[in-house]
XYZ file of C-alpha atoms in Angstrom:
439
model
C -35.498 117.324 71.955
C -32.699 119.626 73.022
C -30.939 118.734 76.293
C -31.577 122.264 77.553
C -34.557 122.163 79.898
C -36.759 125.033 81.080
C -36.826 126.246 84.631
C -39.701 124.926 86.672
C -40.790 123.751 90.078
C -40.788 120.196 91.425
C -43.957 118.146 91.618
C -45.996 118.407 94.852
C -44.878 114.953 96.010
C -43.094 111.793 94.914
C -45.898 110.850 92.564
C -48.496 113.611 92.652
C -49.503 115.795 89.721
C -50.500 119.453 90.136
C -54.225 120.110 90.285
C -53.941 122.196 87.123
C -53.709 119.029 85.003
C -57.515 118.932 85.077
C -57.928 122.531 83.922
C -58.346 121.724 80.250
C -57.804 117.978 79.997
C -61.216 117.235 81.447
C -63.177 120.434 81.881
C -66.701 119.876 83.280
C -69.174 119.265 80.478
C -66.479 119.146 77.800
C -65.245 116.125 75.907
C -61.860 114.909 77.192
C -58.938 116.159 75.138
C -57.335 113.598 72.823
C -54.406 111.766 74.391
C -51.108 110.560 72.910
C -47.935 108.907 74.169
C -44.285 109.675 73.383
C -41.517 107.258 74.402
C -37.950 108.571 74.338
C -35.228 105.969 73.705
C -31.968 107.811 74.443
C -29.451 105.422 72.871
C -27.493 105.767 69.622
C -24.643 103.758 68.151
C -22.976 106.951 66.907
C -23.722 110.527 67.891
C -24.051 112.728 64.797
C -21.926 115.873 64.793
C -24.932 118.218 64.598
C -27.039 116.449 67.239
C -27.914 118.192 70.501
C -30.724 115.805 71.463
C -30.691 113.908 74.754
C -28.813 110.869 73.413
C -26.018 108.583 74.624
C -23.697 106.146 72.861
C -22.914 104.292 76.100
C -25.423 101.446 76.106
C -24.229 99.978 79.419
C -24.765 102.519 82.208
C -25.540 100.095 84.984
C -28.712 98.479 86.349
C -31.916 100.111 85.145
C -30.186 102.635 82.880
C -28.588 100.328 80.324
C -30.175 99.621 76.982
C -30.910 96.055 78.029
C -32.898 97.266 81.079
C -34.641 100.158 79.361
C -38.037 98.553 78.790
C -38.297 97.317 82.376
C -37.553 100.799 83.727
C -39.975 102.321 81.228
C -42.663 99.962 82.506
C -42.079 101.357 85.979
C -42.481 104.945 84.807
C -45.682 104.221 82.906
C -47.195 102.515 85.961
C -46.286 105.502 88.139
C -47.668 107.929 85.552
C -50.982 106.123 85.151
C -51.470 105.973 88.934
C -50.656 109.686 89.275
C -53.099 110.596 86.504
C -55.795 108.520 88.179
C -55.223 110.246 91.526
C -55.407 113.634 89.785
C -58.846 112.740 88.443
C -57.891 112.576 84.790
C -60.073 110.267 82.721
C -58.458 107.144 81.298
C -58.093 107.870 77.590
C -56.877 105.453 74.970
C -53.870 106.693 73.046
C -54.669 108.000 69.581
C -50.997 108.035 68.635
C -47.810 106.492 69.997
C -44.398 107.727 68.878
C -41.038 106.150 69.677
C -38.272 108.707 69.216
C -34.767 109.318 70.356
C -31.983 108.722 70.006
C -32.475 105.727 67.773
C -35.214 103.410 69.077
C -34.190 100.725 66.599
C -30.793 100.185 68.268
C -32.896 98.046 70.606
C -34.076 94.611 69.470
C -37.431 94.554 67.688
C -38.865 92.585 70.606
C -38.123 95.501 72.943
C -40.117 97.902 70.755
C -42.967 95.388 70.710
C -42.861 95.261 74.511
C -42.943 99.063 74.680
C -46.086 99.190 72.566
C -47.635 96.449 74.701
C -46.928 98.562 77.797
C -48.889 101.468 76.315
C -51.660 99.114 75.270
C -51.953 97.648 78.781
C -51.592 101.010 80.556
C -53.975 103.206 78.575
C -55.153 101.178 75.600
C -55.004 102.138 71.934
C -57.830 103.982 70.211
C -59.286 102.366 67.080
C -57.042 103.158 64.135
C -54.253 104.451 66.391
C -51.117 105.638 64.624
C -47.976 103.959 66.001
C -44.619 105.273 64.735
C -40.998 104.525 65.406
C -38.007 106.488 64.224
C -35.281 104.386 62.610
C -31.877 104.797 61.059
C -31.435 102.873 57.795
C -28.570 100.739 59.110
C -30.436 99.595 62.250
C -33.337 97.690 60.645
C -33.825 94.885 58.158
C -36.825 93.187 56.571
C -37.450 90.815 59.475
C -37.204 93.631 62.029
C -39.814 95.759 60.240
C -42.150 92.797 59.705
C -42.009 92.091 63.446
C -43.046 95.670 64.225
C -45.919 95.572 61.760
C -47.293 92.327 63.194
C -47.213 93.879 66.676
C -49.322 96.885 65.676
C -46.856 99.499 64.461
C -48.294 101.399 61.517
C -45.524 103.769 60.487
C -41.740 104.146 60.348
C -39.849 107.442 60.070
C -36.432 106.895 58.497
C -33.469 109.239 58.920
C -32.296 109.596 55.323
C -30.935 113.176 55.714
C -29.202 113.245 52.286
C -28.581 111.174 49.176
C -25.068 112.590 48.715
C -22.246 110.590 50.359
C -20.128 113.691 50.937
C -22.988 115.416 52.778
C -23.729 112.293 54.818
C -20.070 112.268 55.865
C -20.269 115.903 57.020
C -23.355 114.985 59.053
C -21.599 111.907 60.526
C -24.287 109.591 59.217
C -23.368 105.906 59.163
C -25.547 104.617 56.303
C -25.012 104.712 52.548
C -27.580 106.226 50.154
C -28.236 102.785 48.661
C -29.589 101.490 51.959
C -32.589 103.841 52.144
C -34.677 102.474 49.216
C -34.153 98.948 50.553
C -35.546 99.939 53.963
C -38.550 101.710 52.437
C -39.277 98.678 50.276
C -39.073 96.339 53.281
C -41.388 98.619 55.268
C -43.842 98.803 52.401
C -43.916 95.006 52.077
C -44.662 94.769 55.798
C -47.594 97.172 55.397
C -45.998 100.118 57.184
C -46.484 103.716 56.100
C -43.128 105.383 55.457
C -41.607 108.796 56.074
C -38.164 110.103 55.117
C -36.379 112.844 57.057
C -34.135 115.189 55.071
C -31.781 117.913 56.278
C -30.775 120.878 54.132
C -28.106 123.489 54.682
C -25.261 121.198 55.741
C -21.846 122.879 55.497
C -20.637 122.609 51.913
C -23.937 121.307 50.511
C -24.601 122.811 47.066
C -27.997 123.471 45.533
C -27.253 120.585 43.173
C -26.637 118.309 46.169
C -29.982 119.324 47.671
C -31.868 118.735 44.435
C -30.244 115.336 44.158
C -31.460 114.423 47.649
C -35.000 115.624 46.933
C -35.176 113.742 43.661
C -33.784 110.604 45.281
C -36.370 110.783 48.086
C -39.205 111.255 45.603
C -37.890 108.374 43.515
C -38.005 106.097 46.556
C -41.683 107.009 46.932
C -42.377 107.377 50.673
C -45.788 108.468 51.918
C -44.373 111.422 53.848
C -41.284 113.639 53.676
C -39.926 115.987 56.330
C -37.302 118.581 55.440
C -35.537 120.506 58.182
C -32.997 123.305 57.973
C -29.813 122.356 59.780
C -29.343 124.259 63.024
C -25.789 124.149 64.330
C -26.229 124.246 68.092
C -23.521 125.546 70.397
C -21.601 122.751 72.046
C -22.086 120.152 69.301
C -19.121 118.643 67.483
C -20.174 120.379 64.258
C -20.328 123.734 66.059
C -16.738 123.207 67.152
C -15.657 122.419 63.602
C -17.369 125.522 62.246
C -15.862 127.656 65.003
C -12.378 126.361 64.133
C -12.924 127.140 60.455
C -12.957 123.488 59.370
C -16.502 123.804 57.985
C -18.328 126.820 56.503
C -21.340 128.219 58.339
C -24.532 127.819 56.241
C -26.206 131.070 55.261
C -29.833 132.062 55.820
C -30.324 132.982 52.158
C -29.005 129.590 51.068
C -31.405 127.779 53.391
C -34.357 129.906 52.241
C -33.581 129.135 48.605
C -33.374 125.414 49.395
C -36.722 125.517 51.178
C -38.344 127.118 48.135
C -36.836 124.450 45.890
C -38.090 121.714 48.222
C -41.618 123.071 48.213
C -41.725 123.319 44.418
C -40.166 119.910 43.746
C -42.275 118.097 46.340
C -45.505 119.768 45.207
C -44.840 118.767 41.612
C -44.385 115.162 42.788
C -47.756 115.143 44.571
C -46.651 115.911 48.131
C -48.710 118.631 49.832
C -47.287 120.708 52.645
C -49.437 120.498 55.771
C -46.934 121.998 58.233
C -43.969 124.215 57.473
C -41.409 121.397 57.494
C -43.651 118.496 56.463
C -45.143 117.272 53.190
C -47.328 114.215 52.637
C -49.457 112.418 50.129
C -53.157 112.984 50.942
C -54.075 111.062 54.093
C -50.464 110.291 55.079
C -49.930 113.248 57.423
C -48.275 112.395 60.747
C -51.081 112.569 63.298
C -48.706 112.449 66.247
C -46.939 115.622 65.145
C -50.322 117.238 64.493
C -51.193 116.463 68.128
C -48.372 118.781 69.234
C -49.476 121.566 66.897
C -53.162 121.171 67.846
C -52.533 121.284 71.605
C -53.651 117.756 72.508
C -52.561 116.042 75.725
C -49.636 113.654 75.751
C -47.503 111.819 78.268
C -43.792 111.609 77.481
C -41.807 108.822 79.139
C -38.079 108.186 79.123
C -35.022 110.326 79.966
C -35.657 113.983 79.136
C -39.139 113.375 77.692
C -41.680 116.206 77.946
C -45.366 115.839 78.821
C -48.380 118.099 78.342
C -51.440 117.440 80.499
C -54.062 120.143 80.690
C -52.375 123.383 81.668
C -49.252 121.621 82.947
C -45.949 121.028 81.157
C -43.528 118.516 82.709
C -40.127 117.152 81.760
C -38.268 114.075 82.978
C -34.730 114.134 84.326
C -32.290 113.860 81.432
C -29.664 111.310 82.327
C -30.688 107.636 82.136
C -28.981 106.842 85.470
C -30.894 109.581 87.331
C -34.105 108.624 85.509
C -33.778 104.948 86.419
C -32.910 105.783 90.011
C -36.081 107.784 90.531
C -38.255 105.100 88.986
C -36.624 102.432 91.156
C -37.409 104.582 94.210
C -41.094 104.726 93.227
C -40.979 108.400 92.228
C -42.178 109.922 88.993
C -38.901 110.880 87.269
C -40.056 114.447 86.605
C -37.351 117.092 86.921
C -39.731 120.059 86.864
C -43.065 121.424 85.745
C -44.779 124.680 84.908
C -48.401 125.771 84.745
C -49.235 127.566 81.515
C -51.351 130.677 82.048
C -53.950 131.975 79.591
C -51.613 134.420 77.890
C -48.878 131.818 77.354
C -51.429 129.329 76.053
C -52.697 131.871 73.525
C -49.130 132.615 72.459
C -48.602 128.907 71.847
C -51.867 128.711 69.914
C -50.631 131.402 67.559
C -47.070 130.093 67.316
C -48.125 126.518 66.551
C -51.317 127.156 64.609
C -49.664 129.524 62.152
C -47.413 126.668 61.017
C -50.325 124.600 59.699
C -51.644 124.638 56.141
C -55.160 125.573 57.262
C -53.717 128.451 59.238
C -54.891 130.185 62.358
C -58.341 131.413 63.348
C -57.598 135.031 64.178
C -60.496 135.503 66.571
C -59.259 132.590 68.658
C -61.326 130.403 70.978
C -61.901 133.297 73.344
C -62.758 135.919 70.750
C -59.362 137.577 70.396
C -55.815 136.805 69.386
C -52.926 137.076 71.788
C -51.391 140.366 72.700
C -53.856 142.129 74.963
C -55.478 145.379 73.942
C -58.924 145.172 72.412
C -60.013 141.542 72.605
C -63.332 141.978 70.801
C -64.436 139.098 68.591
C -65.693 139.029 65.015
C -69.140 140.312 65.980
C -67.613 143.609 67.060
C -66.479 144.493 63.595
C -63.121 144.486 61.891
C -61.894 143.278 58.549
C -65.074 143.172 56.485
C -66.278 139.845 55.126
C -67.907 139.486 51.727
C -71.331 139.082 53.264
C -71.218 135.306 52.955
C -71.222 134.700 56.678
C -67.521 134.002 56.966
C -65.508 135.057 60.004
C -63.847 138.411 60.424
C -60.520 139.553 61.753
C -60.839 141.215 65.187
C -60.694 144.990 64.887
C -57.468 145.443 66.823
C -55.657 143.080 64.441
C -56.907 144.614 61.199
C -53.890 146.911 60.618
C -51.480 144.130 61.546
C -53.094 141.632 59.206
C -53.362 144.226 56.445
C -49.637 144.885 56.693
C -48.808 141.172 56.645
C -50.989 140.708 53.567
C -49.366 143.707 51.854
C -45.931 142.266 52.644
C -46.897 139.016 50.965
C -46.756 136.961 54.166
C -50.461 136.085 54.530
C -52.972 134.963 51.922
C -55.522 137.762 51.265
C -58.606 135.577 50.745
C -58.021 133.693 53.986
C -57.521 136.967 55.868
C -60.923 138.168 54.646
C -62.359 135.006 56.188
C -60.718 135.679 59.541
C -57.836 133.223 59.148
C -54.098 133.787 58.978
C -52.704 131.432 56.329
C -49.043 131.740 55.409
C -47.884 132.254 51.849
C -44.659 130.572 50.737
C -42.773 133.731 51.731
C -44.674 133.750 55.000
C -43.501 130.235 55.778
C -39.932 131.473 55.495
C -40.748 134.247 57.989
C -43.165 132.407 60.287
C -41.457 133.665 63.441
C -41.857 137.274 62.306
C -45.544 136.672 61.547
C -46.044 135.174 64.999
C -44.398 138.169 66.663
C -46.624 140.544 64.699
C -49.808 138.721 65.651
C -49.010 138.547 69.368
């Protein structure tokens, strides 16, 4: 969650939501869209050199904004949000997933995380089999902490491993040692929690041997899910300053591409299947909360800087905890701005997010055409010929585009014949270029 926020207008009133929230959240005659909740805990003990998320190492910012007051202020925001959603005519939907992110949620006592989940349970309820995840750093939890979360209804913990190489961890300003990670996974497993490890590749000075060592260590620990993200050195971060001064080398695109290919091969051989460009899981262990973002579900995001998506409306909270707490104390939804997503932007998002998934993107789209204007005829109007088996077809105006992407080795040919854009391994490395071509 980058601290940079989009431009947008204020809400209509102190606690009113735009009428557009009903546009697709509860269309007449349609089933309500699935609903999820994200809770942003903005506190960290140490700010990593590469981090540009909305996080703060000052845990005592005054009444309402300090770490010790966080849950009480969060309760106020959730009450305001639920009342605003009711007034807007949105149906009460039980949360299918809850995700605590940050920051480092586990810098708070385990009892605070339990209270946060209870707030969601009392405000909206939890759907049967709801997935409940918290992010955690290895040094912030122990066996008792994780057992407390599991007893309260948490089902999953996502652990920031990042690397198994001490030298790389030092470059990333990570506080834990490699030996701590398998202990945490074992404690989580004993508590009955599903486990995920986050890895980062492309750190300055990281060799291919270092990256293989991290992959092999993660596989040896045996989590249910592994995420692997290319390091992005954002302007203004401490690491960006070190690179700019020549203290650290800038990672190269070719190096990161090679490391992604190694990750995919090593993880696949170990039984982890990619289901989204940066995520691999054992069958059935995919992160449903992340899939909610990629599948365009509704979610409410609470906490400083958190983003929400309700119907055709995007909203984002004010970033700083002091400003956030002040608005809640005044009885105002702490939303800094909002925007209404029009049909063209929504279709662009459908392509951009859908293309990242293993099953790929239906080229005809829900309205009969992919983004980009021009001829929006659907499969019935002709196009890429099917094999006569009744499978879908690519809309006619996209046929030359898809043919070129297939010829370039970016899309799988068989899927294209069925009217779906499914990325090859090379296509995953060039997903942005594929998106631009399709829109």
